[in-house]
Coordinates of C-alpha atoms in Angstrom, one line a residue:
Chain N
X53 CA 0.0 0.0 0.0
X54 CA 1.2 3.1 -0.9
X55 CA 1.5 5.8 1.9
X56 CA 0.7 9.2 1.5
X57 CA 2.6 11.7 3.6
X58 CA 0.6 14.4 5.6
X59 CA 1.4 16.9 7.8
X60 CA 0.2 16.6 10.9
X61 CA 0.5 17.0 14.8
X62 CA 2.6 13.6 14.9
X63 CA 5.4 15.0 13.0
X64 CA 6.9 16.4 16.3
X65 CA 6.7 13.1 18.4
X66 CA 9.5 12.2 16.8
X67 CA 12.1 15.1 17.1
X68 CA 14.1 16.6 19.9
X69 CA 10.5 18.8 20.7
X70 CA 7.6 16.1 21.3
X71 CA 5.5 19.1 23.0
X72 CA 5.2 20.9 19.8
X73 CA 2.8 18.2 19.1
X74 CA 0.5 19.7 21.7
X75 CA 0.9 23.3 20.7
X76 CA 0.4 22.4 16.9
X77 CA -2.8 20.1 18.2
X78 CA -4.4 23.3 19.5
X79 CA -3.6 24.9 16.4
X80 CA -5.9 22.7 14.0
X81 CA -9.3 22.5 13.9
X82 CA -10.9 19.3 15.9
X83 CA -13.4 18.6 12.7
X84 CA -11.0 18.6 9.7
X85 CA -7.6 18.4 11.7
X86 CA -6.1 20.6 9.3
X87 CA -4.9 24.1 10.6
X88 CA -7.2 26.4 11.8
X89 CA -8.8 28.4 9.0
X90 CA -10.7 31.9 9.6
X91 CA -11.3 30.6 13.3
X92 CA -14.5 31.6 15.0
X93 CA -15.3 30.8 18.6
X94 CA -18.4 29.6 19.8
X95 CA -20.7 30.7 22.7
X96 CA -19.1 27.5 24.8
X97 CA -15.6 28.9 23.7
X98 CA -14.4 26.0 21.5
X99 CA -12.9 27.1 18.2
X100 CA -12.9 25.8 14.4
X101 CA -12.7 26.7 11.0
X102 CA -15.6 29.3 10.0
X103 CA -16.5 26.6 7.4
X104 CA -16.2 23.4 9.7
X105 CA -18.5 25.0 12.2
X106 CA -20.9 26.3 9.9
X107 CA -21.5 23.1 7.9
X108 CA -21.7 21.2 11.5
X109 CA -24.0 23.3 13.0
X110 CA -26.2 22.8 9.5
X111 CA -26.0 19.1 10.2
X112 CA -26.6 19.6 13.9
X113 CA -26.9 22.7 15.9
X114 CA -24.6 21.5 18.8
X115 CA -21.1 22.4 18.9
X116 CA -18.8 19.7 17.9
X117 CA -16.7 19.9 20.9
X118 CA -19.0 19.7 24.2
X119 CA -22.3 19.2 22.5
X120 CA -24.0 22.4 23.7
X121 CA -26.6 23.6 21.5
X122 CA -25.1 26.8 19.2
X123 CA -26.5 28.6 16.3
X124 CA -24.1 30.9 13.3
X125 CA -25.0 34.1 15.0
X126 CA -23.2 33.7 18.1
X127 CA -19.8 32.9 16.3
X128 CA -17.5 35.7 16.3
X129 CA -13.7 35.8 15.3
X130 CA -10.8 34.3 16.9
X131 CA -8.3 37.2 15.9
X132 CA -5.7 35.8 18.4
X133 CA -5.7 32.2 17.3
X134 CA -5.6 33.2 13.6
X135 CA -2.5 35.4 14.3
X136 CA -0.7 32.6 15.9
X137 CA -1.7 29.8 13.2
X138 CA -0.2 32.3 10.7
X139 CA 2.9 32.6 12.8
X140 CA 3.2 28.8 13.1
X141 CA 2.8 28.2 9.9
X142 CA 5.5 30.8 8.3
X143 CA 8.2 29.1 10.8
X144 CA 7.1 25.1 11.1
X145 CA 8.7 23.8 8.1
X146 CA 12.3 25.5 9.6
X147 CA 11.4 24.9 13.3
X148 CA 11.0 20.9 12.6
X149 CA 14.1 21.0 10.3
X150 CA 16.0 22.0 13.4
X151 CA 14.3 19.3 15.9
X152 CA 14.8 16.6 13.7
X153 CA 18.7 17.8 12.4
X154 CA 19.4 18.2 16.5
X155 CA 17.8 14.4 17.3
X156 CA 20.5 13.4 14.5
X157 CA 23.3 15.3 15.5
X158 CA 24.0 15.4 19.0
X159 CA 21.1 13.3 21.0
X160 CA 21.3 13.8 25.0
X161 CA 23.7 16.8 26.2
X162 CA 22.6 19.2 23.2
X163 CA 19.1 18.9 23.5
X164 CA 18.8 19.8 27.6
X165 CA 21.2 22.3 26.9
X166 CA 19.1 23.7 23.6
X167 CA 15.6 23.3 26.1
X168 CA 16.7 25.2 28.9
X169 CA 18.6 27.8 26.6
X170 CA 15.0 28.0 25.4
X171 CA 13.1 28.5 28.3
X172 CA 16.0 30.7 29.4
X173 CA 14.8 33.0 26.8
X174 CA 11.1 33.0 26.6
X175 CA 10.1 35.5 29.2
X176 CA 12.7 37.6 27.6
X177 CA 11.0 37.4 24.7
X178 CA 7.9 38.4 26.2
X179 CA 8.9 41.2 27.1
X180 CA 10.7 42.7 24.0
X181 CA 7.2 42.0 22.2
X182 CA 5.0 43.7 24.8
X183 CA 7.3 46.9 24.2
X184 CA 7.2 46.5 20.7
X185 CA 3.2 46.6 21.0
X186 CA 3.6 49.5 23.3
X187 CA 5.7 51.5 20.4
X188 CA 3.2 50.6 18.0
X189 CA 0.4 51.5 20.4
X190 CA 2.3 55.3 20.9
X191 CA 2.8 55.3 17.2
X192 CA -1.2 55.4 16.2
X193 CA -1.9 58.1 19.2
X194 CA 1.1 60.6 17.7
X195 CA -0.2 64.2 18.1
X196 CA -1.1 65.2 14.4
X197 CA -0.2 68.7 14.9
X198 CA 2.9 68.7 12.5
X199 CA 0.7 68.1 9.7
X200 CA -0.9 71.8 8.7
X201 CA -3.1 70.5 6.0
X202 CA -6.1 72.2 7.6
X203 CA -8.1 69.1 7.7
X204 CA -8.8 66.6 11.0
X205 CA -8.5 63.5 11.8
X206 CA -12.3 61.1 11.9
X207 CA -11.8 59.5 15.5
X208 CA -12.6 56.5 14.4
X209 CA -11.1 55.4 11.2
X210 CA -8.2 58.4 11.0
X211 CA -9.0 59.5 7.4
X212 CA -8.1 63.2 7.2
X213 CA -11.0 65.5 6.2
X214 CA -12.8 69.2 6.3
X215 CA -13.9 69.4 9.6
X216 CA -17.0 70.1 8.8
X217 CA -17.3 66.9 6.8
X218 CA -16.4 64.8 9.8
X219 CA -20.1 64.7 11.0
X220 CA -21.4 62.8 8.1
X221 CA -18.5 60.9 7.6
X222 CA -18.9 59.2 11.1
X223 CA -22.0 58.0 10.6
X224 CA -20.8 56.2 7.6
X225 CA -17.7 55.0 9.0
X226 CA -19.8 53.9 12.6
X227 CA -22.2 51.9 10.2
X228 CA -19.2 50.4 8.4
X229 CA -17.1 49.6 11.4
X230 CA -20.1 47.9 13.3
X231 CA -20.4 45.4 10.7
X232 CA -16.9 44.6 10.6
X233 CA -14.5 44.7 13.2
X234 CA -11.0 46.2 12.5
X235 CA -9.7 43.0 11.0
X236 CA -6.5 42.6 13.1
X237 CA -5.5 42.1 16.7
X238 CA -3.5 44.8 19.0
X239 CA -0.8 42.8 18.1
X240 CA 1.8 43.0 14.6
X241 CA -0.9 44.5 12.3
X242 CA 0.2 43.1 9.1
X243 CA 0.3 45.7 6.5
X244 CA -2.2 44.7 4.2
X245 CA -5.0 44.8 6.5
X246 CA -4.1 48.7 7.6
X247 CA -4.6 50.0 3.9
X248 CA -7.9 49.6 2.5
X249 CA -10.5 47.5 4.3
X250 CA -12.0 44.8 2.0
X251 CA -15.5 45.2 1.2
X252 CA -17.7 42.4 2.1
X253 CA -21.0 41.7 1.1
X254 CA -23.4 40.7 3.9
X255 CA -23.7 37.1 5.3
X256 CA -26.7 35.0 3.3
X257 CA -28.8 33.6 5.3
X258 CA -30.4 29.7 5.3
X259 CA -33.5 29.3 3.4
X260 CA -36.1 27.7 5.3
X261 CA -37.0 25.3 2.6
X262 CA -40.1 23.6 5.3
X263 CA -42.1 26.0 4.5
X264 CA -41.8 25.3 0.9
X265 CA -44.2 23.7 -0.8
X266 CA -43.5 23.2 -4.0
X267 CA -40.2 22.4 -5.9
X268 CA -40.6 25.6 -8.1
X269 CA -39.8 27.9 -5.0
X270 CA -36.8 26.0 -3.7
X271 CA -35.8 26.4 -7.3
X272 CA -36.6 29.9 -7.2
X273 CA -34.4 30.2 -4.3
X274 CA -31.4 28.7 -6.1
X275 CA -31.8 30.9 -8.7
X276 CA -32.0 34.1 -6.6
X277 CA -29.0 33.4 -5.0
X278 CA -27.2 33.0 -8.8
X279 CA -26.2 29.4 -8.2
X280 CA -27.0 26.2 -10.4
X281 CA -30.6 25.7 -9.8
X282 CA -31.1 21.8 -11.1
X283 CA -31.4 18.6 -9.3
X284 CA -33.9 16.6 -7.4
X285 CA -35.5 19.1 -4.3
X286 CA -33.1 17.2 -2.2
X287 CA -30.2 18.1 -4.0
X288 CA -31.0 21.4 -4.2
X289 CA -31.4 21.8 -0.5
X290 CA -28.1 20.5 0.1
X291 CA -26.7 23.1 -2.2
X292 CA -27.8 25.8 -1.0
X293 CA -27.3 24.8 2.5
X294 CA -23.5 24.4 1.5
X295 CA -23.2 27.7 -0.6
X296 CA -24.8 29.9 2.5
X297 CA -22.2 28.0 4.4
X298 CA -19.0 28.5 1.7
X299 CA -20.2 32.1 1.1
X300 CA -20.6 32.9 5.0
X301 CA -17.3 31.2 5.4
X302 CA -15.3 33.2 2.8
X303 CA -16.9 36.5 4.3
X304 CA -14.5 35.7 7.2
X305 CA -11.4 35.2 5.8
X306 CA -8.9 37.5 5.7
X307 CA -8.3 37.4 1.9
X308 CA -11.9 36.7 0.9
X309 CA -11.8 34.3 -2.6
X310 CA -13.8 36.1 -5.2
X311 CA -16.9 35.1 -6.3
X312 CA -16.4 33.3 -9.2
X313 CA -14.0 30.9 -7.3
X314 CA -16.2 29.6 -5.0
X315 CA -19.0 29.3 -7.8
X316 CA -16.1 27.0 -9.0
X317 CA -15.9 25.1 -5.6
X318 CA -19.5 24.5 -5.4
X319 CA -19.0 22.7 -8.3
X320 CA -16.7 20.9 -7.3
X321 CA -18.8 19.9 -4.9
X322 CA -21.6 18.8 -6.7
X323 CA -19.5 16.3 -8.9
X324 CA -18.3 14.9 -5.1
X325 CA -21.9 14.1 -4.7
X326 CA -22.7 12.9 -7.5
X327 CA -19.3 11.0 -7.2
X328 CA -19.8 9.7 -4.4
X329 CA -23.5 9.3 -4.6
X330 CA -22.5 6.6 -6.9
X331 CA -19.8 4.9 -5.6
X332 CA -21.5 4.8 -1.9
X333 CA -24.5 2.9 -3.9
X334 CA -24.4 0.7 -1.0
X335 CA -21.8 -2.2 -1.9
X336 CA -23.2 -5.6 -2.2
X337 CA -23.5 -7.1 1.0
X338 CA -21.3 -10.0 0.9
X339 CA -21.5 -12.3 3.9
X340 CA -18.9 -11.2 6.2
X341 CA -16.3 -14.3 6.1
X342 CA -16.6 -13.5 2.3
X343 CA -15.5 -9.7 2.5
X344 CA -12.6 -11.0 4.5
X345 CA -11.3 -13.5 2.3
X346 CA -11.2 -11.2 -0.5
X347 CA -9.7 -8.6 1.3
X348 CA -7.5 -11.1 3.2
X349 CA -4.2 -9.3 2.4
X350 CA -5.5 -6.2 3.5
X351 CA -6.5 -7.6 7.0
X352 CA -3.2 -9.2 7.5
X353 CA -1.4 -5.9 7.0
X354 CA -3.6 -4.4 9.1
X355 CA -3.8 -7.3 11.8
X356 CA -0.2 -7.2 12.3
X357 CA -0.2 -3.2 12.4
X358 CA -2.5 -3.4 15.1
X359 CA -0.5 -6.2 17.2
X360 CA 2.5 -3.5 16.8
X361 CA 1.2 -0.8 18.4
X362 CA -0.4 -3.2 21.2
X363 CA 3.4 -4.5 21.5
X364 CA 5.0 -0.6 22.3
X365 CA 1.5 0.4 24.5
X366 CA 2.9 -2.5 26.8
X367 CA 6.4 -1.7 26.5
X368 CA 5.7 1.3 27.4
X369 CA 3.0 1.0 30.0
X370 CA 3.1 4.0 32.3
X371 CA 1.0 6.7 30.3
X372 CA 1.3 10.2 31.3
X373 CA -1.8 11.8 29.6
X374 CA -0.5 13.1 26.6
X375 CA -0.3 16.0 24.0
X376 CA -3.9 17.0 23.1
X377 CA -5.6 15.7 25.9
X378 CA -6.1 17.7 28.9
X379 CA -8.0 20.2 27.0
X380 CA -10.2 18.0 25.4
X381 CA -11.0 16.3 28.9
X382 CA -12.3 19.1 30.0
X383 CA -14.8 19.7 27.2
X384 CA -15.8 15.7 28.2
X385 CA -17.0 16.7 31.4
X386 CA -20.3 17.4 30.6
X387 CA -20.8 14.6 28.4
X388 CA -19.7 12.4 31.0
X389 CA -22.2 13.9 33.3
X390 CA -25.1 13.7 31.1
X391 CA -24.3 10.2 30.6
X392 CA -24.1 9.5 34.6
X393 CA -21.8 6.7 34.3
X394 CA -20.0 5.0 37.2
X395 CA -16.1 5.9 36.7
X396 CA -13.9 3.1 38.2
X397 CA -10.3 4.0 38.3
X398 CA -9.3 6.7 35.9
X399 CA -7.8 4.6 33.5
X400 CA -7.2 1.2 33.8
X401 CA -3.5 -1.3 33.4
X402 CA -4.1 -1.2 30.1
X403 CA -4.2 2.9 29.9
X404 CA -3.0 2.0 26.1
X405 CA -6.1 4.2 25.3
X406 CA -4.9 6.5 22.4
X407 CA -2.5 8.7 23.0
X408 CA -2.3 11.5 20.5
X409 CA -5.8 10.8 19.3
X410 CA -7.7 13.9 20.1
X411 CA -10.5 11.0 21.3
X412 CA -12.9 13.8 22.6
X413 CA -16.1 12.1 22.1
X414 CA -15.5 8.5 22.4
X415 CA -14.1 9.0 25.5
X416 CA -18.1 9.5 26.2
X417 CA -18.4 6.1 26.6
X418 CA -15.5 5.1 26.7
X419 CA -14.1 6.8 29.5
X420 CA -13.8 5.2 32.3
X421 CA -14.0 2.0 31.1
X422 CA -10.3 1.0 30.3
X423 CA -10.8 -2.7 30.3
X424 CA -9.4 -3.9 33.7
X425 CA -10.1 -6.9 36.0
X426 CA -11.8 -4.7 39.0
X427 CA -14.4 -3.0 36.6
X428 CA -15.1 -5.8 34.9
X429 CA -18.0 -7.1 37.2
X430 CA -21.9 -7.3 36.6
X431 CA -23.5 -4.0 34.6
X432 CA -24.7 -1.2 36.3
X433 CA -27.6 -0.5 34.3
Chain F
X186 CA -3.3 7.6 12.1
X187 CA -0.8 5.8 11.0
X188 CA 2.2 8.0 12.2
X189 CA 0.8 7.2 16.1
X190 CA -1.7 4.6 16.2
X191 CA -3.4 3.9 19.2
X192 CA -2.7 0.4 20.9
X193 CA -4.4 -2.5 19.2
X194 CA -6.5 -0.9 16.5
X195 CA -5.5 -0.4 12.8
X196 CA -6.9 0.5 9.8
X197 CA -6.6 2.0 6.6
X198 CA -8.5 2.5 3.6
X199 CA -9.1 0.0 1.0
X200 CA -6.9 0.0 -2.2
X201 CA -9.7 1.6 -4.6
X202 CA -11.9 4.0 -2.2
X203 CA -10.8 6.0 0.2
X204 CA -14.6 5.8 1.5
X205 CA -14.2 2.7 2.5
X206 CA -12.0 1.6 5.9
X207 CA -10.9 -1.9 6.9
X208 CA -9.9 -2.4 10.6
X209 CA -8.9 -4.6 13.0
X210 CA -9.2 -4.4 16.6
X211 CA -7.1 -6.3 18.7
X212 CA -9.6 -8.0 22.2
X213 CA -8.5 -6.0 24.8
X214 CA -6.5 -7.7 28.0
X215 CA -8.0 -9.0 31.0
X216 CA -11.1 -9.2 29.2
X217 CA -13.4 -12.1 27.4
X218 CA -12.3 -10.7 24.0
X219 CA -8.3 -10.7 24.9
X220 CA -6.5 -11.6 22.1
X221 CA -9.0 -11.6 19.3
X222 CA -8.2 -10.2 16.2
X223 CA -11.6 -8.7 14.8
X224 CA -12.3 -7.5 11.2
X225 CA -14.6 -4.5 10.3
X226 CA -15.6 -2.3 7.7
X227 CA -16.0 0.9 7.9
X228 CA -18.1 3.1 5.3
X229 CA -17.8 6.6 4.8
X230 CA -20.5 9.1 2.8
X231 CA -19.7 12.6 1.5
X232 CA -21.0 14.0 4.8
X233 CA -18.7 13.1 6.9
X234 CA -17.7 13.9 9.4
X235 CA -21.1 15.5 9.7
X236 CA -22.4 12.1 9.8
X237 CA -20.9 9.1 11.1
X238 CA -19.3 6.1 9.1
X239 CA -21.2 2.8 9.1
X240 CA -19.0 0.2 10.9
X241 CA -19.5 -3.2 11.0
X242 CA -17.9 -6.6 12.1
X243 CA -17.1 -8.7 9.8
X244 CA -15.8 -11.2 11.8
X245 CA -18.5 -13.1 13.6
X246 CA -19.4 -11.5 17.0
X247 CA -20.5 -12.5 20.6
X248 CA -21.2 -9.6 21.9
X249 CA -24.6 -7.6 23.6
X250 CA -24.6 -5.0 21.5
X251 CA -23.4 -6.6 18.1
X252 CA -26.0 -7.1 15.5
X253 CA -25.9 -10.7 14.1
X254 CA -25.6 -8.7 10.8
X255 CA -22.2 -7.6 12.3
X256 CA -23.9 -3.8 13.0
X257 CA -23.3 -1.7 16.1
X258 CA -25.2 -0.5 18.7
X259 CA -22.9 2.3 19.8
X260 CA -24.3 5.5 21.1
X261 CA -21.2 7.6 19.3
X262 CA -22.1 5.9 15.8
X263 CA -25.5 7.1 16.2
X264 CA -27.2 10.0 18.4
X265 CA -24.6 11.3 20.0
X266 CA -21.8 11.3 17.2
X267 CA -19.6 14.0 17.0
X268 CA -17.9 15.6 13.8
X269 CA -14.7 15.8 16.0
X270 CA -14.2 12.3 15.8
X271 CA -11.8 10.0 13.4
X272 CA -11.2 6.9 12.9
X273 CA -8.5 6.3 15.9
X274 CA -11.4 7.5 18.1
X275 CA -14.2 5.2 16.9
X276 CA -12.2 1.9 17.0
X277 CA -10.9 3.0 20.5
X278 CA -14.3 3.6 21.3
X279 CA -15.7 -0.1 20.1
X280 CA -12.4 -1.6 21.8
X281 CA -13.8 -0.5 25.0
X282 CA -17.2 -1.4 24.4
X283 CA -16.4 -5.1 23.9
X284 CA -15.9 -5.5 27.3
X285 CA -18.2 -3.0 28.9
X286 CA -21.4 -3.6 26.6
X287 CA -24.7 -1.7 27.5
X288 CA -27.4 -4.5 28.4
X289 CA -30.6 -1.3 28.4
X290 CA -30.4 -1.8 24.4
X291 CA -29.6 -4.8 23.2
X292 CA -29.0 -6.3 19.8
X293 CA -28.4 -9.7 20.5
X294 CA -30.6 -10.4 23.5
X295 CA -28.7 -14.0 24.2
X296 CA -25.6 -12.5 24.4
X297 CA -26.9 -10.0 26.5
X298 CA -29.3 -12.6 28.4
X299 CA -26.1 -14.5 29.4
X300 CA -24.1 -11.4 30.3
X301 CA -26.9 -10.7 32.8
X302 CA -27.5 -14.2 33.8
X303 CA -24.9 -16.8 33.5
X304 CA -21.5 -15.2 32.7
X305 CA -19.6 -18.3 32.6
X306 CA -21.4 -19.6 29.8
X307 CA -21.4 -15.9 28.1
X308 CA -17.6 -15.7 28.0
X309 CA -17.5 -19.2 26.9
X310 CA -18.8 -18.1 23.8
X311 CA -17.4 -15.2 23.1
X312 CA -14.3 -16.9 23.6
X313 CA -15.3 -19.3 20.6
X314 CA -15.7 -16.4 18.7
X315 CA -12.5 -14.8 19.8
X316 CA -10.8 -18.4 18.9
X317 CA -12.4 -18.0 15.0
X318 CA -11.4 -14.8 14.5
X319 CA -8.0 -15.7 14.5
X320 CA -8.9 -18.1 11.5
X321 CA -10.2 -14.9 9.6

């Protein structure tokens, strides 16, 4: 089987930095693992990609994470975690260059040296950046009067105008700003957001295809919103649901994609349904010692894959709880609340429960439950 | 996945579509099902991970909330999946079930009859299942 190589959170178990693992983890969005993409935060204070959560709370209107009912309109912006995905993403591929090239080189002395030297460092760090915000902070208050152009300043956006022009201005500018927030954090404005502010068009909003009768009006909707209007009523409702959600999506991003390219993507995603819509035409149901005989080789390579990692869980049997976990424990409680489920011993001998998998939900019923002689007894229910 | 794979689960996709999973989960220690090496499918639709994969057994199961068709009962698969979860997280999550089934809900009422009743005779057959499986 060929193996395909992605980048993910695991990368770093294996260099001189494990924890990166854990940072990176908290950097990548629970639904679609990749990094965090326009990140909005939910009323329970989990975050994902604008798109993710959208198109889950379409499905379901819980949040992913702790299962507390959300709706769209009480997302809002994670300004800080965007920053520091962008941050971590200009530097990773040289940062795990360096972990892996110092595993190589030198393994033992180097790398306590190199991880104190670090921590040695970071609360100097800290501070050059906090008086590098303060600069920047002085820098936007800077008396103006140097400039004699005559005009003022508006008080809220800056642009320089007749004074008796500021009145109307503001209201414009007020209106403007309320709908979108300044697009960047206290912190390193990047330059391009600082110049003009993109103009976005206001959020769509779900059609509430229940109350339509007839085919012709969810066609009509289709139409209205200037995206392909054919297909069973089904289809159609799935389209639209997934353009309000692409559309909304894209109004968050920093760079929003223009108009025409997400018509393209909504394509796209139409021939993945019809795709798949084809493929998933349920596959014969072959009795299951068939299925396994005619994927026998497939089931040995996965039989002994499995025995492999069962081999290094016991080698290695004291489990700390690992990168990616704590946090997501924490969003279990309530689940494991609702569910009111006897809890024996944290986790039992064979604590080989995943490690890196960000398990947040299984855990559900899982937790608990780690297979071990003293909770094995009678059920409880 | 494959980079850190939890202990005793594997799987991958099969060779011509990546919508379809096989597995194996290794019967956890200290438990009925120690040592058995069970097969399952796993089948994915465009919607996930909105909605959850349909998993099955394919090797023959002994087991309260197994289908005789090989189909769970598992709360996670159904009403209370989550998009956050993957594939690590759902075998995990059926390794653990093996050995602490829910009896409330059954789908195989004489395994769960002799869970509740006569567990000698229940682990006696799961351990005749656990004894085929190797055989798969």
């Amino acid at each position: 089987m060929s193996t395909i190589n992605v980048e993910d959170s695991t990368d770093w178990l294996s260099t001189t930095v494990p924890g990166l693992s854990r940072l990176e983890t908290s950097l990548r969005c629970q639904v679609c693992r990749d990094f965090l993409t326009s990140p909005m935060i939910t009323s329970c204070a989990h975050t994902f990609c604008s798109l993710c959560i959208r198109k889950s709370l379409s499905a379901e209107g819980k949040c992913p994470a702790c299962r507390e009912p959300e709706s769209v309109s009480k997302l809002r912006r994670n300004w800080a975690v965007e920053e520091s995905v962008a941050a971590w993403r200009a530097v990773r591929e040289k940062v795990l260059a360096v972990a892996r090239q110092e595993g190589k080189s030198e393994k033992g002395k180097k790398r306590d040296a190199t991880e104190a030297e670090m921590e040695a460092e970071l609360p100097r760090r800290t501070q050059r950046r906090k008086v590098v915000a303060i600069d920047s902070d002085d820098e936007e208050y800077r008396p103006e009067e140097e400039r004699n152009d005559g005009l003022v300043p508006c008080p809220i956006c800056s642009k320089r105008m007749k004074e008796a022009d500021v009145f109307g201005h503001l209201d414009k500018c007020q209106a403007e700003r309320q709908q979108r927030p300044p697009p960047k954090t206290a912190f390193n404005p990047p330059p391009s957001s600082q110049s003009t502010p993109t103009k976005r068009p206001q959020n769509l909003a779900h059609a509430n295809f229940g109350l339509m009768k007839s085919e012709v009006h969810v066609r009509n909707q289709l139409k209205n919103a200037g995206i392909p209007a054919w297909g069973s009523r089904d289809v159609m409702m799935r389209r639209h649901v997934e353009w309000v959600n692409m559309f909304n999506a894209n109004n968050d991003a920093e760079h929003p994609k223009p108009r025409g390219q997400l018509l393209r993507e909504l394509d796209e995603w139409d021939k993945f349904q019809g795709g798949w819509a084809a493929r998933v035409k349920k596959p014969k149901e072959t009795d299951g010692q068939e299925y396994i005989r005619q994927h026998k080789e497939h089931y040995e390579e996965l039989k002994a894959a499995a025995l492999a990692s069962m081999r290094k869980a016991v080698a290695k049997p004291v489990e700390e709880p690992k990168e990616g976990e704590p946090g997501q424990q924490q969003q279990n409680a309530p689940n494991q609340q609702q569910q009111n489920e006897p809890k024996p011993e944290a986790s039992g001998p064979t604590g080989a429960l995943p490690e890196s998998t960000p398990a947040a939900g299984p855990v559900a019923r899982a937790d608990g439950h780690s297979p071990s002689r003293s909770s094995w007894k009678a059920p409880e229910w | 996945m494959q980079s850190d794979p939890p202990a005793g689960v594997s799987a991958s996709p099969v060779a011509d579509n990546v919508m379809v999973w096989n597995a194996v989960i290794i019967g956890p220690a200290d438990t009925p099902f120690e040592d058995g090496t069970f097969h399952l499918s796993m089948n994915f639709e465009e919607a996930y991970p909105n909605k959850p994969p349909s998993v099955k057994f394919k090797s023959q199961m002994f087991h309260p909330n197994v289908y005789g068709t090989g189909e769970l009962c598992l709360d996670i698969l159904q009403n209370r999946w989550s998009p956050t979860y993957d594939v690590a997280a759902i075998l995990t999550s059926i390794q653990s079930l093996l050995n602490d089934p829910n009896t409330s809900s059954p789908a195989n009422v004489e395994a769960s009859n002799l869970y509740k009743e006569n567990r000698k005779e229940y682990v006696k057959r799961v351990r005749e299942t656990v004894e085929k499986s190797w055989e798969d």
